[in-house]
Coordinates of C-alpha atoms and ligand atoms in Angstrom, one line a residue:
M1 CA 140.5 41.4 281.9
P2 CA 139.8 44.0 279.2
V3 CA 142.1 47.0 279.9
Y4 CA 140.0 50.1 279.6
H5 CA 141.3 53.0 277.6
A6 CA 139.3 56.2 277.6
P7 CA 138.4 56.6 273.9
L8 CA 139.4 60.3 273.8
K9 CA 139.6 60.6 270.1
E10 CA 136.0 59.2 269.7
M11 CA 134.7 61.5 272.5
Q12 CA 136.5 64.5 271.0
F13 CA 135.1 63.7 267.5
V14 CA 131.5 63.9 268.9
L15 CA 132.1 66.9 271.0
H16 CA 134.0 69.0 268.5
Q17 CA 133.0 67.7 265.1
T18 CA 129.3 66.9 265.5
L19 CA 128.3 69.1 268.4
N20 CA 130.6 72.1 268.0
I21 CA 130.8 72.1 271.7
G22 CA 133.1 75.1 272.0
Q23 CA 130.4 77.3 270.4
H24 CA 127.7 75.7 272.4
Y25 CA 129.5 76.5 275.7
A26 CA 130.3 80.0 274.6
E27 CA 126.6 80.7 273.8
L28 CA 125.6 79.5 277.2
G29 CA 128.1 81.8 278.9
Y30 CA 130.7 79.2 279.9
Q31 CA 133.6 81.4 278.9
D32 CA 136.2 79.1 280.5
A33 CA 134.9 75.9 278.8
T34 CA 137.0 76.5 275.6
P35 CA 137.8 73.5 273.3
D36 CA 141.3 73.4 274.8
L37 CA 140.0 73.2 278.3
V38 CA 137.5 70.5 277.3
D39 CA 140.4 68.5 275.8
A40 CA 142.5 69.0 278.9
V41 CA 139.7 67.9 281.2
L42 CA 139.1 64.8 279.1
E43 CA 142.7 63.9 279.1
E44 CA 143.1 64.2 282.9
A45 CA 139.8 62.3 283.4
G46 CA 141.0 59.6 281.1
K47 CA 144.3 59.2 283.0
F48 CA 142.6 59.2 286.4
T49 CA 140.0 56.7 285.3
E50 CA 142.5 54.3 283.7
S51 CA 145.0 54.4 286.6
V52 CA 142.8 54.7 289.7
I53 CA 139.2 53.5 289.0
A54 CA 139.6 50.8 286.3
P55 CA 142.1 48.6 288.3
L56 CA 139.4 48.2 291.0
N57 CA 136.8 46.8 288.8
R58 CA 137.8 43.2 289.2
V59 CA 138.4 43.3 293.0
G60 CA 135.1 45.1 293.4
D61 CA 133.3 42.3 291.7
E62 CA 135.1 39.5 293.5
Q63 CA 135.0 40.9 297.0
G64 CA 131.8 42.9 296.9
C65 CA 130.6 45.1 299.8
R66 CA 130.5 43.6 303.3
F67 CA 127.9 44.2 306.0
D68 CA 128.9 43.6 309.6
N69 CA 127.2 44.9 312.8
G70 CA 125.2 47.5 310.9
E71 CA 128.3 48.9 309.0
V72 CA 129.0 48.6 305.3
T73 CA 132.6 48.2 304.1
T74 CA 133.4 48.7 300.4
P75 CA 135.9 46.4 298.6
E76 CA 139.6 46.8 299.1
G77 CA 141.0 50.0 297.5
F78 CA 137.6 51.7 297.0
K79 CA 138.1 54.1 300.0
A80 CA 141.6 55.1 299.0
A81 CA 140.5 55.6 295.4
Y82 CA 137.5 57.7 296.5
Q83 CA 139.8 59.9 298.6
Q84 CA 142.0 60.4 295.5
Y85 CA 138.9 61.2 293.5
I86 CA 138.0 64.0 296.1
D87 CA 141.6 65.2 296.3
A88 CA 141.7 65.6 292.5
G89 CA 138.5 67.7 292.6
W90 CA 136.5 65.4 290.3
P91 CA 133.2 65.6 292.3
T92 CA 133.2 69.4 292.0
L93 CA 133.5 69.6 288.2
A94 CA 130.0 70.7 287.2
Q95 CA 128.7 71.7 290.6
P96 CA 127.6 75.2 291.6
T97 CA 130.5 77.7 292.2
Q98 CA 128.8 79.2 295.3
F99 CA 129.3 75.9 297.1
G100 CA 132.8 75.3 295.9
G101 CA 132.1 73.7 292.6
Q102 CA 133.9 74.5 289.4
G103 CA 130.7 75.4 287.6
L104 CA 131.5 73.6 284.3
P105 CA 128.7 72.3 282.2
Y106 CA 126.7 69.2 282.9
S107 CA 127.6 67.7 279.5
L108 CA 131.3 67.8 280.3
N109 CA 130.8 66.0 283.5
L110 CA 128.7 63.4 281.6
V111 CA 131.7 62.6 279.4
C112 CA 133.8 61.9 282.5
A113 CA 131.0 59.9 284.1
E114 CA 130.9 57.7 280.9
M115 CA 134.6 56.9 281.4
Q116 CA 134.1 56.1 285.0
S117 CA 131.1 53.9 284.3
A118 CA 133.0 52.0 281.5
A119 CA 136.0 51.4 283.8
N120 CA 134.0 50.5 286.9
H121 CA 130.2 50.8 287.0
A122 CA 130.0 50.0 290.7
F123 CA 132.4 52.7 291.7
A124 CA 131.0 55.3 289.4
M125 CA 127.6 55.0 291.0
Y126 CA 128.8 56.5 294.3
P127 CA 129.4 60.0 292.8
G128 CA 126.6 59.4 290.3
L129 CA 123.9 59.1 292.9
S130 CA 125.4 62.0 294.8
H131 CA 125.1 64.3 291.8
G132 CA 121.4 63.3 291.6
A133 CA 120.9 64.2 295.3
Q134 CA 122.6 67.6 294.8
A135 CA 120.5 68.4 291.7
T136 CA 117.4 67.8 293.8
L137 CA 118.6 69.9 296.7
M138 CA 119.6 72.8 294.4
A139 CA 116.2 72.6 292.6
H140 CA 114.0 72.3 295.6
G141 CA 115.8 73.1 298.9
D142 CA 115.7 76.5 300.5
E143 CA 118.9 78.6 300.8
A144 CA 119.5 77.6 304.4
L145 CA 119.3 73.9 303.6
Q146 CA 121.5 74.3 300.6
A147 CA 124.1 76.2 302.7
R148 CA 124.0 73.5 305.3
F149 CA 124.4 70.5 303.0
M150 CA 125.7 71.5 299.6
P151 CA 129.4 72.4 300.4
K152 CA 130.3 68.9 301.6
L153 CA 128.2 67.2 299.0
V154 CA 129.9 69.2 296.3
S155 CA 133.4 68.5 297.6
G156 CA 132.5 64.8 297.8
E157 CA 133.2 64.5 301.6
W158 CA 129.6 63.5 301.9
T159 CA 127.7 61.5 299.3
G160 CA 124.0 61.3 298.5
T161 CA 121.3 58.8 297.5
M162 CA 117.8 58.6 296.0
C163 CA 115.5 56.6 298.3
L164 CA 112.3 55.8 296.4
T165 CA 111.7 52.1 296.3
E166 CA 110.0 50.1 299.0
A167 CA 109.5 46.3 299.2
H168 CA 105.9 46.6 297.8
C169 CA 106.4 49.5 295.4
G170 CA 108.9 50.1 292.7
S171 CA 107.4 51.2 289.4
D172 CA 104.2 52.3 291.2
L173 CA 105.5 54.8 293.7
G174 CA 102.0 55.8 294.6
L175 CA 101.8 52.8 296.9
L176 CA 104.6 54.0 299.2
R177 CA 104.2 53.7 302.9
T178 CA 107.1 55.7 304.4
K179 CA 105.5 58.2 306.7
A180 CA 106.5 61.8 307.5
T181 CA 105.1 63.5 310.6
P182 CA 105.5 67.3 311.0
Q183 CA 107.5 68.4 314.1
E184 CA 107.2 71.7 315.9
D185 CA 110.5 73.1 314.6
G186 CA 109.3 72.7 311.0
S187 CA 111.3 69.5 310.4
Y188 CA 109.6 66.1 309.9
R189 CA 109.9 62.8 311.6
L190 CA 110.4 60.0 309.0
D191 CA 109.4 56.4 309.7
G192 CA 109.6 53.6 307.1
S193 CA 111.9 51.3 305.2
K194 CA 113.4 51.6 301.7
I195 CA 115.0 48.8 299.7
F196 CA 117.5 48.6 296.9
I197 CA 119.1 51.9 297.8
S198 CA 122.3 52.3 295.7
S199 CA 125.3 53.7 297.7
G200 CA 122.8 53.6 300.6
D201 CA 125.6 53.0 303.2
H202 CA 129.3 52.7 302.9
D203 CA 132.7 53.7 304.4
L204 CA 133.7 56.2 301.7
A205 CA 132.3 59.3 303.4
E206 CA 131.5 60.5 306.9
N207 CA 127.9 61.4 306.1
I208 CA 125.3 60.3 303.5
V209 CA 122.4 62.6 302.5
H210 CA 119.3 60.7 301.5
I211 CA 116.7 62.2 299.3
V212 CA 113.5 60.3 300.4
I213 CA 110.0 60.2 299.2
A214 CA 107.3 59.8 301.9
R215 CA 103.7 60.6 302.6
I216 CA 102.9 63.3 305.1
E217 CA 100.3 62.1 307.6
G218 CA 96.8 62.8 306.2
A219 CA 98.0 63.3 302.6
P220 CA 96.0 61.9 299.7
A221 CA 96.6 58.3 298.7
G222 CA 98.5 57.6 295.4
T223 CA 101.0 59.8 293.7
K224 CA 99.2 63.0 294.6
G225 CA 100.3 62.5 298.3
I226 CA 104.0 62.1 297.8
S227 CA 106.4 64.6 299.3
L228 CA 110.2 64.8 299.1
F229 CA 112.6 65.1 302.0
L230 CA 116.3 65.4 302.7
V231 CA 117.3 63.0 305.5
P232 CA 120.9 62.8 306.5
K233 CA 122.5 59.7 308.0
M234 CA 124.3 61.9 310.6
A235 CA 122.5 64.9 312.1
V236 CA 123.9 68.2 310.9
A237 CA 123.8 71.5 312.7
D238 CA 123.0 74.8 311.0
D239 CA 126.7 75.5 310.5
G240 CA 127.2 72.2 308.7
S241 CA 128.9 70.4 311.5
I242 CA 127.9 66.8 312.4
T243 CA 126.2 66.5 315.8
G244 CA 125.6 62.8 316.1
R245 CA 123.5 59.9 314.6
N246 CA 120.1 60.6 313.0
G247 CA 117.5 57.8 313.1
V248 CA 118.8 56.2 309.8
S249 CA 120.3 52.8 309.6
C250 CA 121.3 50.1 307.1
G251 CA 119.3 46.9 307.7
S252 CA 121.2 44.7 305.2
I253 CA 122.8 44.7 301.8
E254 CA 121.7 42.7 298.7
H255 CA 123.7 39.9 297.1
K256 CA 123.1 40.5 293.5
M257 CA 123.9 39.7 289.9
G258 CA 126.4 42.5 289.3
I259 CA 127.8 45.8 290.5
H260 CA 129.0 44.0 293.6
G261 CA 131.2 47.0 294.6
N262 CA 128.2 49.2 295.0
A263 CA 126.3 48.7 298.2
T264 CA 122.6 48.1 297.5
C265 CA 121.0 48.7 300.9
V266 CA 117.8 48.3 302.9
I267 CA 117.7 51.7 304.6
N268 CA 115.5 52.1 307.7
F269 CA 114.2 55.4 308.9
D270 CA 113.1 55.1 312.6
G271 CA 112.1 58.5 313.8
A272 CA 114.7 60.2 311.6
T273 CA 114.7 63.9 311.3
G274 CA 114.1 65.1 307.7
Y275 CA 113.5 68.4 305.9
L276 CA 110.9 69.0 303.3
L277 CA 112.1 69.8 299.7
G278 CA 109.7 71.7 297.6
E279 CA 106.0 71.8 298.4
P280 CA 104.1 69.1 300.4
N281 CA 102.4 66.5 298.1
R282 CA 104.4 67.7 295.1
G283 CA 107.3 65.3 295.5
L284 CA 106.8 63.4 292.3
N285 CA 106.7 66.7 290.3
A286 CA 109.8 67.8 292.1
M287 CA 111.6 64.6 291.1
F288 CA 110.7 65.1 287.4
T289 CA 112.8 68.3 287.3
F290 CA 116.0 66.3 287.3
M291 CA 114.7 63.0 286.0
N292 CA 115.8 63.7 282.4
A293 CA 119.4 64.4 283.5
A294 CA 119.4 61.3 285.7
R295 CA 118.1 59.1 282.9
V296 CA 120.5 60.5 280.3
G297 CA 123.1 59.5 282.9
V298 CA 121.8 55.9 282.9
A299 CA 121.6 55.9 279.1
A300 CA 125.3 56.8 279.2
E301 CA 125.9 53.7 281.3
G302 CA 124.6 51.6 278.4
V303 CA 127.1 53.4 276.1
A304 CA 129.9 52.8 278.6
A305 CA 129.2 49.1 278.9
A306 CA 129.1 48.7 275.1
E307 CA 132.4 50.7 274.8
A308 CA 134.2 48.6 277.5
S309 CA 133.0 45.3 276.0
F310 CA 133.9 46.4 272.5
Q311 CA 137.4 47.3 273.6
G312 CA 137.9 43.8 275.1
A313 CA 136.3 42.0 272.1
L314 CA 138.2 44.0 269.5
A315 CA 141.6 43.3 271.1
Y316 CA 140.7 39.6 271.4
A317 CA 139.4 39.2 267.9
R318 CA 142.7 40.6 266.5
E319 CA 144.7 38.1 268.5
R320 CA 142.7 34.9 268.6
L321 CA 143.5 32.5 265.8
Q322 CA 140.8 30.1 264.6
M323 CA 140.2 28.6 261.2
R324 CA 140.9 30.2 257.9
S325 CA 139.0 33.0 256.2
L326 CA 136.3 31.8 253.8
S327 CA 137.8 34.0 251.1
G328 CA 141.4 32.7 251.4
V329 CA 144.2 32.7 253.9
K330 CA 144.8 36.1 255.5
A331 CA 147.7 35.4 257.8
P332 CA 149.9 32.8 256.0
D333 CA 152.6 33.1 258.6
K334 CA 150.3 31.9 261.3
P335 CA 148.6 28.5 261.9
A336 CA 145.1 30.1 261.5
D337 CA 143.6 33.5 260.7
P338 CA 142.6 36.0 263.5
I339 CA 138.9 35.7 264.1
I340 CA 138.3 39.3 263.0
V341 CA 138.4 38.1 259.4
H342 CA 135.2 36.1 259.8
P343 CA 132.0 37.9 258.7
D344 CA 130.0 36.8 261.8
V345 CA 132.7 38.1 264.2
R346 CA 132.7 41.4 262.3
R347 CA 128.9 41.5 262.6
M348 CA 129.3 41.3 266.4
L349 CA 132.1 43.8 266.6
L350 CA 130.4 46.3 264.3
T351 CA 127.2 46.1 266.3
Q352 CA 129.1 46.8 269.5
K353 CA 131.0 49.7 267.8
A354 CA 127.7 51.1 266.3
I355 CA 126.0 51.0 269.7
A356 CA 129.0 52.5 271.6
E357 CA 129.7 55.3 269.2
G358 CA 126.2 56.0 268.0
G359 CA 124.9 55.9 271.5
R360 CA 127.6 58.2 272.6
A361 CA 126.6 60.8 270.0
L362 CA 123.0 60.6 271.2
V363 CA 123.7 61.0 274.9
Y364 CA 126.2 63.8 274.3
E365 CA 123.7 65.7 272.2
M366 CA 121.0 65.1 274.8
A367 CA 123.4 66.3 277.5
S368 CA 123.9 69.5 275.5
W369 CA 120.1 70.0 275.7
V370 CA 120.3 69.5 279.5
D371 CA 122.9 72.3 279.5
I372 CA 120.4 74.5 277.8
S373 CA 117.4 73.5 279.9
K374 CA 119.4 74.4 283.1
N375 CA 120.7 77.7 281.8
R376 CA 119.0 80.9 282.9
T377 CA 120.8 83.1 280.4
V378 CA 119.2 81.6 277.3
S379 CA 115.7 82.6 276.0
S380 CA 112.8 80.7 277.5
E381 CA 112.0 79.6 273.9
A382 CA 115.3 77.9 273.6
R383 CA 114.9 76.3 276.9
Q384 CA 111.4 75.0 276.1
R385 CA 112.7 73.6 272.8
A386 CA 115.5 71.7 274.6
E387 CA 113.0 70.5 277.2
A388 CA 110.6 69.3 274.6
R389 CA 113.3 67.3 272.8
L390 CA 114.5 65.9 276.1
S391 CA 111.0 64.9 277.1
L392 CA 110.5 62.8 274.0
L393 CA 114.0 61.4 273.7
T394 CA 114.8 60.6 277.3
P395 CA 112.7 57.4 277.6
I396 CA 114.1 56.3 274.2
A397 CA 117.7 56.8 275.1
K398 CA 117.3 55.4 278.6
A399 CA 115.6 52.2 277.5
F400 CA 117.1 51.6 274.1
L401 CA 120.7 52.3 275.0
T402 CA 120.6 50.2 278.1
E403 CA 119.0 47.3 276.3
M404 CA 121.5 47.7 273.5
G405 CA 124.3 48.1 275.9
F406 CA 123.3 44.8 277.5
E407 CA 123.2 43.2 274.0
A408 CA 126.6 44.6 273.2
T409 CA 128.1 43.0 276.3
S410 CA 126.5 39.7 275.4
L411 CA 128.1 40.0 272.0
G412 CA 131.4 40.7 273.8
V413 CA 131.1 37.4 275.6
Q414 CA 130.2 35.7 272.3
V415 CA 133.3 37.1 270.5
F416 CA 135.4 35.4 273.2
G417 CA 133.7 32.1 272.7
G418 CA 133.9 29.9 275.9
H419 CA 136.6 32.3 277.2
G420 CA 133.9 35.0 277.4
Y421 CA 131.9 32.9 279.8
V422 CA 134.6 32.5 282.4
A423 CA 135.4 35.2 284.9
E424 CA 139.1 35.6 284.0
W425 CA 138.5 37.8 281.0
G426 CA 136.1 40.2 282.6
M427 CA 133.6 40.0 279.7
E428 CA 130.8 38.3 281.7
Q429 CA 131.2 40.8 284.5
L430 CA 130.4 43.6 282.1
M431 CA 127.2 41.8 281.1
R432 CA 126.2 41.2 284.7
D433 CA 127.1 44.8 285.8
T434 CA 125.1 46.5 283.0
K435 CA 121.9 44.6 283.3
I436 CA 120.8 46.8 286.2
S437 CA 120.7 49.9 283.9
C438 CA 117.7 48.3 282.1
L439 CA 115.9 48.1 285.5
Y440 CA 116.6 51.1 287.7
E441 CA 115.4 54.6 287.0
G442 CA 112.3 53.0 285.5
T443 CA 112.4 49.6 283.7
T444 CA 112.3 49.3 279.9
G445 CA 108.6 48.6 280.1
I446 CA 107.9 51.7 282.2
Q447 CA 110.1 53.9 279.8
A448 CA 108.1 52.5 276.9
L449 CA 104.8 53.5 278.5
D450 CA 106.2 56.9 279.4
L451 CA 107.2 57.4 275.7
L452 CA 104.0 56.1 274.0
A453 CA 101.3 56.9 276.5
R454 CA 102.6 60.1 278.2
K455 CA 104.9 61.8 275.8
V456 CA 103.5 60.8 272.3
L457 CA 99.8 60.2 272.8
G458 CA 99.6 62.4 275.8
S459 CA 100.7 65.4 273.7
R460 CA 98.4 64.2 270.9
G461 CA 101.4 63.6 268.8
A462 CA 102.7 67.2 269.0
L463 CA 106.0 66.3 270.6
L464 CA 106.7 63.6 268.0
E465 CA 105.6 65.7 265.1
G466 CA 107.7 68.6 266.2
Y467 CA 110.8 66.5 266.5
C468 CA 110.3 64.5 263.2
T469 CA 109.5 67.6 261.2
E470 CA 112.5 69.4 262.6
L471 CA 114.7 66.5 261.8
A472 CA 113.3 66.0 258.3
H473 CA 113.8 69.7 257.5
W474 CA 117.3 69.7 258.8
W475 CA 118.3 66.7 256.7
Q476 CA 116.6 68.1 253.6
A477 CA 118.7 71.3 254.0
Q478 CA 122.0 69.5 254.3
T479 CA 124.4 69.1 251.4
L480 CA 125.4 65.5 251.4
P481 CA 128.1 63.6 249.4
E482 CA 126.5 61.4 246.9
S483 CA 127.4 58.2 248.8
L484 CA 125.4 59.3 251.9
Q485 CA 122.2 60.5 250.0
P486 CA 120.5 57.0 249.9
L487 CA 121.0 56.9 253.7
R488 CA 119.2 60.2 254.1
Q489 CA 116.3 58.8 252.0
Q490 CA 116.2 55.8 254.2
L491 CA 116.1 57.9 257.3
L492 CA 113.4 60.2 256.0
A493 CA 111.3 57.2 255.1
H494 CA 111.6 55.9 258.7
L495 CA 110.6 59.3 260.1
Q496 CA 107.5 59.2 258.1
Q497 CA 106.8 55.6 259.1
W498 CA 107.2 56.7 262.8
G499 CA 104.2 59.0 262.4
E500 CA 102.1 56.4 260.6
L501 CA 102.9 53.8 263.2
T502 CA 101.8 56.2 265.9
Q503 CA 98.6 57.0 264.1
G504 CA 97.7 53.3 263.8
I505 CA 98.3 52.7 267.5
A506 CA 96.3 55.8 268.5
V507 CA 93.3 54.6 266.5
R508 CA 93.4 51.1 268.0
A509 CA 93.9 52.5 271.5
Q510 CA 90.6 54.4 271.3
Q511 CA 88.9 51.0 271.2
N512 CA 91.2 49.2 273.6
P513 CA 93.7 50.9 275.9
D514 CA 95.7 47.6 276.2
E515 CA 96.9 48.3 272.6
I516 CA 99.2 50.9 274.1
G517 CA 100.9 48.5 276.5
A518 CA 101.0 45.8 273.9
A519 CA 102.8 48.1 271.4
S520 CA 104.9 50.1 273.7
V521 CA 108.3 48.3 273.9
D522 CA 108.4 47.5 270.2
Y523 CA 107.4 51.1 269.5
L524 CA 110.3 52.3 271.7
M525 CA 112.8 50.0 270.0
F526 CA 111.6 51.2 266.6
A527 CA 112.2 54.7 267.7
G528 CA 115.6 53.8 269.2
Y529 CA 116.9 52.4 265.9
V530 CA 115.7 55.4 264.0
V531 CA 117.4 57.8 266.4
L532 CA 120.6 55.8 266.3
A533 CA 120.6 55.9 262.5
H534 CA 120.1 59.7 262.6
Q535 CA 123.2 60.0 264.9
W536 CA 125.2 57.8 262.6
L537 CA 124.3 59.8 259.5
K538 CA 125.2 62.9 261.4
M539 CA 128.6 61.5 262.3
A540 CA 129.2 60.2 258.7
L541 CA 128.5 63.8 257.4
A542 CA 130.7 65.4 260.1
A543 CA 133.5 62.9 259.2
D544 CA 133.3 63.8 255.6
A545 CA 134.8 67.2 256.5
L546 CA 137.8 65.3 257.8
K547 CA 138.5 63.2 254.8
E548 CA 141.7 65.0 254.0
R549 CA 142.9 65.5 257.5
D550 CA 142.0 62.2 259.0
P551 CA 141.0 59.7 256.2
D552 CA 141.1 56.7 258.6
L553 CA 138.5 58.3 261.0
C554 CA 136.4 59.4 258.0
Q555 CA 136.4 55.9 256.6
A556 CA 135.6 54.3 260.0
K557 CA 132.6 56.6 260.5
Q558 CA 131.2 56.3 257.0
E559 CA 131.7 52.5 256.7
T560 CA 130.1 52.0 260.1
A561 CA 127.2 54.2 259.1
Y562 CA 126.6 52.0 256.0
F563 CA 126.7 49.0 258.4
V564 CA 124.1 50.7 260.6
F565 CA 121.8 51.4 257.7
A566 CA 122.2 48.0 256.1
R567 CA 122.1 45.8 259.2
L568 CA 120.7 47.6 262.2
L569 CA 118.1 50.0 260.9
P570 CA 116.2 47.1 259.2
K571 CA 115.5 45.7 262.6
A572 CA 113.2 48.8 263.1
A573 CA 110.9 47.2 260.5
S574 CA 110.3 44.1 262.6
H575 CA 109.7 46.2 265.7
A576 CA 107.2 48.3 263.6
T577 CA 105.5 45.1 262.5
L578 CA 105.2 43.9 266.1
A579 CA 104.0 47.3 267.3
A580 CA 101.3 47.3 264.7
Q581 CA 99.9 43.9 265.8
S582 CA 96.7 43.9 267.8
S583 CA 97.0 43.1 271.5
D584 CA 94.9 40.0 271.1
S585 CA 97.8 37.6 270.8
L586 CA 99.0 38.8 274.2
M587 CA 95.7 39.2 276.0
R588 CA 93.5 36.4 274.8
L589 CA 95.0 33.6 277.0
P590 CA 93.2 33.7 280.4
E591 CA 95.6 34.1 283.3
S592 CA 94.5 30.8 284.7
A593 CA 95.4 29.0 281.4
F594 CA 99.1 30.0 281.5
G595 CA 99.6 26.5 283.0
R596 CA 101.8 25.1 285.7
Ligands
FAD601 C1 120.8 47.0 292.2 C2 119.6 47.9 292.3 C3 119.8 49.3 292.6 C4 118.7 50.1 292.8 N1 119.0 51.4 293.1 C5 117.9 52.1 293.5 C6 118.1 53.4 294.2 O1 119.2 53.9 294.3 N2 117.0 54.1 294.6 C7 115.7 53.6 294.5 O2 114.8 54.2 294.9 N3 115.5 52.4 293.9 C8 116.6 51.7 293.4 N4 116.4 50.4 292.8 C9 115.0 50.0 292.6 C10 114.6 50.0 291.1 O3 114.5 51.4 290.7 C11 113.3 49.2 291.0 O4 113.7 47.8 291.1 C12 112.7 49.4 289.6 O5 112.1 50.7 289.6 C13 111.5 48.4 289.4 O6 110.7 48.3 290.5 P1 110.4 46.8 291.1 O7 111.7 46.1 291.3 O8 109.5 47.0 292.3 O9 109.7 46.1 290.0 P2 108.1 46.1 289.7 O10 107.6 47.5 289.6 O11 107.4 45.2 290.5 O12 108.0 45.6 288.2 C14 108.1 44.2 287.8 C15 108.0 44.1 286.3 O13 106.7 44.5 286.0 C16 106.7 45.5 285.0 N5 105.6 46.5 285.2 C17 105.2 47.0 286.3 N6 104.2 47.9 286.1 C18 104.0 47.8 284.8 C19 103.0 48.4 283.9 N7 102.1 49.3 284.4 N8 103.1 48.1 282.6 C20 104.0 47.3 282.1 N9 104.9 46.7 282.9 C21 104.9 46.9 284.2 C22 108.1 46.1 285.1 O14 108.6 46.7 283.9 C23 108.9 44.9 285.5 O15 109.3 44.2 284.4 C24 117.4 49.6 292.6 C25 117.3 48.3 292.2 C26 118.3 47.4 292.1 C27 118.1 46.0 291.8

């Protein structure tokens, strides 16, 4: 089993050196969130994650959740660990103070969430989903509803879910059938069935608050008739006390590829009482208000998986002895050299390192924009700027980092050779667990359409142009050491190519809309490599300032940046070539001629 160690030094490097997080928090009015406090939180979160959450990763995978007589039981140790999690106050970290939260920034919580996800993806999803439910309630619930449900959600005594998917509708939520009927007291009666609901039922908390999308009787078909509801598993009185069962039950749980410790449930609503959140028929718009934050969270899962797998692979590659180095014996006292001397093993390790650390820099920066977008004390101009950047980069980070996180875990298996394929080492579990991040919260294909069709072409290129121009100006204004200047040139050339690639697709799409779908995933992957390279150059520059104080760190960042520009960024070129192809090669074959 890889033993997870929270990479505090790496996290602190991004927070303090590249993001200047102390100043960021001070500007947003988080007076308590000083650099010292940030470090103290990280240290405690690291200890808790390593000692309480990580040891349950294997047992969670092996035992999985159980479903008996309508009740879901989590794997051995989960309940006790969750209680410790509550007792230590972790659920409250970034939650609103008026409901018992500590009111610290979203971005600080994201760092802790990354640790939890790396240590135990399945466990981390229980509080993760709960935070999504709370964000929705805070954004769209009225004061009475918030007062009734928030305190126990914030403390972690109750958890939350997001109930969107139905058997016949996943990506296309407009097809949903769950029905909401208005009742005399202003509440709604919910009838329908949701599938694949993460943390949908379990034994960790006495109540589960479901955020459910449904169609009010008589509402328009499609996405324009979707409304959002809060539906608790246990009915709750105005004073927040539990009064008995609501019409909500778990029909079954899924047996699945990974995240066995997280219950993925069929949740049935049979005359359940629910409460409208936001306006009728505006449910999808309401969901969008926290979608960016939720998807940045999923992007962080890709980073977490890459980090966990890299830690395991690196330790193994330093120990495992096989064959001699091509350039001469490196460990003469041993029967063979450690495999880390072999160039191909280094290719795999450096790719994992580049994804974990570059991905981390990207998601932390995006989380800092989420801080701004949620903050009412900053100017509306600053908020709009943060929202525009989030809007463009969220689908890129979500899809690219989860796909790359999966690739990193596959490389982790490969570094272990045959031993990676067997369960004992835990490397194959990381791969199985992280695949889901490419699927939920919008598949890679759906993120790619969101990026190209909605964000880029939908804004007539304005969002993209704004971002690329800002980045190009910023890089041109930086004073770089000579060694990094060629990397800047390479990055600037890619920013220009991004615009040209977009132009070409836009022109083709005027003739044939399928061109968008045909180009979209390669377009997104191109963008992902460019954004990753930008983060690596930023880190290399920030590390340069540490060359006297911490020469090892400086060397590690700068050498990895050269690796990224030499061996990962060139992959953008092949994605650009593919995105520039006409859709013909995909669409000409008639469906009936696919064969079989
Ligand atoms: C373990 C697990 C946990 C989950 N947790 C939750 C949860 O907590 N809450 C919740 O509501 N849901 C949850 N889901 C559901 C998840 O969000 C959906 O599975 C996902 O959105 C995809 O929907 P689908 O499975 O219906 O696939 P489909 O929508 O049927 O898609 C199938 C394939 O077609 C592609 N596709 C579909 N439409 C298009 C298009 N227009 N263009 C290009 N490609 C397209 C997709 O990219 C995909 O590759 C979970 C799923 C799993 C497996």
